[in-house]
Amino acid sequence: LGIENPHLVGLSYGGFLTINMASYFPDLIDKIVMLAPVGVFERLTLMFYIKVLSTVFFPSEGRLNSFMKWLSADGFEENETFEKQMKLAMGKGKARITVPPSRFSDEELQGIEKPALLLVGDQEVIYNAERAVERAKHLMPDVETELIPDCGHVIATEKPDFVNNRI
């Protein structure tokens, strides 16, 4: 594409991949934006593992809808695009993630020198949002953080205008 030093934006597992790029290949990027990155700052909850594994290994329309509703803030109505993306991500019961997300050490977070933006919903269910934001602010040298009110894990779908304006 001929793009030099792009800004990388990643949601959920994409946020995990984004910060990994900043950690391992900092010379290739200019800035990172993490939208509810999975597992980077805080350990994932037991309920997340229960929900995702049951959805992946025992797929059904009802289980997928329940999982999507659980990820979203109270009162958020799923949309067709989000539903299609989740169905593709679940891949007919085949786990497609080959590198499981893992919590970054303090040293790894301190080593992220690229400018970063971290957006997390205040109704995040897969980890403790407040602790994640505080850990990022405390350890990353050049990070802006924001806890988005009335928002769950799928912040780009739940609050698209807010997220787009913030980026």
CSV table of C-alpha atoms in Angstrom, one decimal:
chain,number,residue,atom,x,y,z
A,1,LEU,CA,0.0,0.0,0.0
A,2,GLY,CA,3.0,2.3,0.4
A,3,ILE,CA,1.9,3.6,3.8
A,4,GLU,CA,4.8,4.5,6.1
A,5,ASN,CA,4.4,4.6,9.8
A,6,PRO,CA,0.6,4.2,10.0
A,7,HIS,CA,-1.6,4.7,13.0
A,8,LEU,CA,-3.0,1.4,14.1
A,9,VAL,CA,-6.5,1.0,15.6
A,10,GLY,CA,-7.7,-2.3,17.1
A,11,LEU,CA,-10.9,-3.4,18.9
A,12,SER,CA,-10.8,-6.2,21.4
A,13,TYR,CA,-8.4,-8.9,20.1
A,14,GLY,CA,-7.3,-6.3,17.5
A,15,GLY,CA,-6.3,-4.0,20.4
A,16,PHE,CA,-4.1,-6.8,21.7
A,17,LEU,CA,-2.5,-7.2,18.3
A,18,THR,CA,-2.1,-3.4,18.0
A,19,ILE,CA,-0.1,-3.1,21.3
A,20,ASN,CA,2.0,-6.1,20.3
A,21,MET,CA,3.0,-4.3,17.1
A,22,ALA,CA,4.0,-1.3,19.2
A,23,SER,CA,6.0,-3.5,21.4
A,24,TYR,CA,7.8,-5.7,18.8
A,25,PHE,CA,7.9,-3.4,15.8
A,26,PRO,CA,7.8,0.2,17.0
A,27,ASP,CA,9.7,1.5,14.0
A,28,LEU,CA,6.9,0.4,11.7
A,29,ILE,CA,4.1,2.5,13.3
A,30,ASP,CA,3.4,6.0,14.4
A,31,LYS,CA,0.6,5.7,17.0
A,32,ILE,CA,-1.7,3.1,18.4
A,33,VAL,CA,-5.4,3.2,19.4
A,34,MET,CA,-6.7,0.4,21.6
A,35,LEU,CA,-10.5,0.0,21.9
A,36,ALA,CA,-11.3,-2.3,24.8
A,37,PRO,CA,-8.2,-4.4,24.2
A,38,VAL,CA,-8.6,-7.9,25.4
A,39,GLY,CA,-6.3,-9.1,28.2
A,40,VAL,CA,-3.6,-6.5,27.8
A,41,PHE,CA,-4.0,-4.6,31.1
A,42,GLU,CA,-6.0,-6.9,33.3
A,43,ARG,CA,-6.7,-10.6,33.4
A,44,LEU,CA,-9.9,-11.8,31.8
A,45,THR,CA,-12.8,-12.8,34.0
A,46,LEU,CA,-13.7,-16.4,34.5
A,47,MET,CA,-17.2,-15.6,33.1
A,48,PHE,CA,-15.6,-14.4,29.9
A,49,TYR,CA,-13.9,-17.8,29.4
A,50,ILE,CA,-17.1,-19.7,30.2
A,51,LYS,CA,-19.2,-17.6,27.8
A,52,VAL,CA,-16.7,-17.6,24.9
A,53,LEU,CA,-15.8,-21.2,25.1
A,54,SER,CA,-19.4,-22.3,25.3
A,55,THR,CA,-20.2,-20.1,22.3
A,56,VAL,CA,-17.3,-21.4,20.3
A,57,PHE,CA,-17.6,-25.1,21.1
A,58,PHE,CA,-21.4,-25.4,21.4
A,59,PRO,CA,-22.5,-22.9,18.8
A,60,SER,CA,-26.1,-21.9,18.5
A,61,GLU,CA,-27.9,-18.8,17.5
A,62,GLY,CA,-29.3,-18.4,21.0
A,63,ARG,CA,-25.9,-18.8,22.7
A,64,LEU,CA,-24.3,-16.3,20.3
A,65,ASN,CA,-27.1,-13.8,20.9
A,66,SER,CA,-26.7,-14.2,24.6
A,67,PHE,CA,-22.9,-13.7,24.4
A,68,MET,CA,-23.3,-10.5,22.3
A,69,LYS,CA,-25.9,-9.1,24.7
A,70,TRP,CA,-23.5,-9.9,27.6
A,71,LEU,CA,-20.7,-8.0,25.9
A,72,SER,CA,-22.8,-4.9,25.4
A,73,ALA,CA,-23.9,-2.2,27.7
A,74,ASP,CA,-27.3,-2.4,29.4
A,75,GLY,CA,-30.0,-1.3,26.9
A,76,PHE,CA,-27.8,-1.6,23.8
A,77,GLU,CA,-29.6,-3.1,20.9
A,78,GLU,CA,-27.3,-5.2,18.7
A,79,ASN,CA,-27.2,-4.3,15.0
A,80,GLU,CA,-27.0,-6.5,11.9
A,81,THR,CA,-23.3,-5.6,11.2
A,82,PHE,CA,-22.2,-6.5,14.7
A,83,GLU,CA,-24.1,-9.8,14.5
A,84,LYS,CA,-22.5,-10.7,11.2
A,85,GLN,CA,-19.0,-9.9,12.5
A,86,MET,CA,-19.6,-12.0,15.6
A,87,LYS,CA,-20.8,-15.0,13.5
A,88,LEU,CA,-17.7,-14.7,11.3
A,89,ALA,CA,-15.4,-14.4,14.4
A,90,MET,CA,-16.9,-17.5,15.9
A,91,GLY,CA,-16.2,-19.4,12.7
A,92,LYS,CA,-18.8,-22.2,12.9
A,93,GLY,CA,-17.4,-23.5,16.2
A,94,LYS,CA,-13.7,-23.4,15.2
A,95,ALA,CA,-11.5,-21.4,17.5
A,96,ARG,CA,-9.5,-19.1,15.1
A,97,ILE,CA,-7.3,-17.3,17.6
A,98,THR,CA,-3.9,-18.9,17.4
A,99,VAL,CA,-2.1,-16.5,19.8
A,100,PRO,CA,-4.2,-16.2,23.0
A,101,PRO,CA,-4.2,-12.7,24.5
A,102,SER,CA,-2.0,-12.3,27.6
A,103,ARG,CA,-1.6,-9.6,30.2
A,104,PHE,CA,1.4,-7.4,29.5
A,105,SER,CA,4.0,-7.1,32.3
A,106,ASP,CA,4.8,-3.8,33.9
A,107,GLU,CA,8.1,-3.7,32.0
A,108,GLU,CA,6.4,-4.4,28.7
A,109,LEU,CA,3.9,-1.6,29.2
A,110,GLN,CA,6.7,0.8,30.3
A,111,GLY,CA,8.5,0.0,27.1
A,112,ILE,CA,5.7,1.2,24.8
A,113,GLU,CA,7.1,4.5,23.7
A,114,LYS,CA,4.6,5.2,20.8
A,115,PRO,CA,1.8,7.6,21.5
A,116,ALA,CA,-1.3,5.6,22.5
A,117,LEU,CA,-5.0,6.1,23.1
A,118,LEU,CA,-6.9,3.7,25.2
A,119,LEU,CA,-10.7,3.7,25.2
A,120,VAL,CA,-12.7,1.4,27.5
A,121,GLY,CA,-16.4,1.2,28.3
A,122,ASP,CA,-17.4,1.7,31.9
A,123,GLN,CA,-19.6,-1.4,31.6
A,124,GLU,CA,-16.8,-3.6,30.3
A,125,VAL,CA,-17.5,-7.3,31.4
A,126,ILE,CA,-14.4,-9.2,30.3
A,127,TYR,CA,-12.1,-7.4,32.7
A,128,ASN,CA,-12.1,-4.6,35.3
A,129,ALA,CA,-12.2,-1.5,33.2
A,130,GLU,CA,-11.2,1.0,35.9
A,131,ARG,CA,-8.1,-1.0,36.9
A,132,ALA,CA,-7.1,-1.4,33.3
A,133,VAL,CA,-7.3,2.3,32.6
A,134,GLU,CA,-5.4,3.1,35.8
A,135,ARG,CA,-2.7,0.6,35.0
A,136,ALA,CA,-2.2,2.0,31.5
A,137,LYS,CA,-2.0,5.6,32.9
A,138,HIS,CA,0.5,4.5,35.6
A,139,LEU,CA,2.8,2.5,33.3
A,140,MET,CA,2.7,3.7,29.7
A,141,PRO,CA,4.8,6.8,29.1
A,142,ASP,CA,2.7,8.4,26.4
A,143,VAL,CA,-0.9,7.3,26.8
A,144,GLU,CA,-4.3,9.0,26.8
A,145,THR,CA,-7.1,7.1,28.4
A,146,GLU,CA,-10.8,7.4,28.7
A,147,LEU,CA,-13.5,5.4,30.4
A,148,ILE,CA,-16.6,5.8,28.1
A,149,PRO,CA,-19.9,6.1,30.1
A,150,ASP,CA,-22.8,3.7,29.3
A,151,CYS,CA,-20.7,1.5,27.1
A,152,GLY,CA,-19.7,-2.2,27.2
A,153,HIS,CA,-17.0,-4.1,25.3
A,154,VAL,CA,-18.0,-3.4,21.7
A,155,ILE,CA,-17.5,0.4,22.0
A,156,ALA,CA,-17.1,1.1,18.3
A,157,THR,CA,-20.6,-0.3,17.7
A,158,GLU,CA,-22.2,1.0,20.8
A,159,LYS,CA,-20.8,4.6,20.6
A,160,PRO,CA,-19.5,5.0,17.0
A,161,ASP,CA,-19.7,8.8,16.8
A,162,PHE,CA,-18.0,9.2,20.2
A,163,VAL,CA,-15.2,6.7,19.2
A,164,ASN,CA,-14.7,8.2,15.8
A,165,ASN,CA,-14.5,11.8,17.1
A,166,ARG,CA,-12.1,10.7,19.9
A,167,ILE,CA,-9.8,8.9,17.4
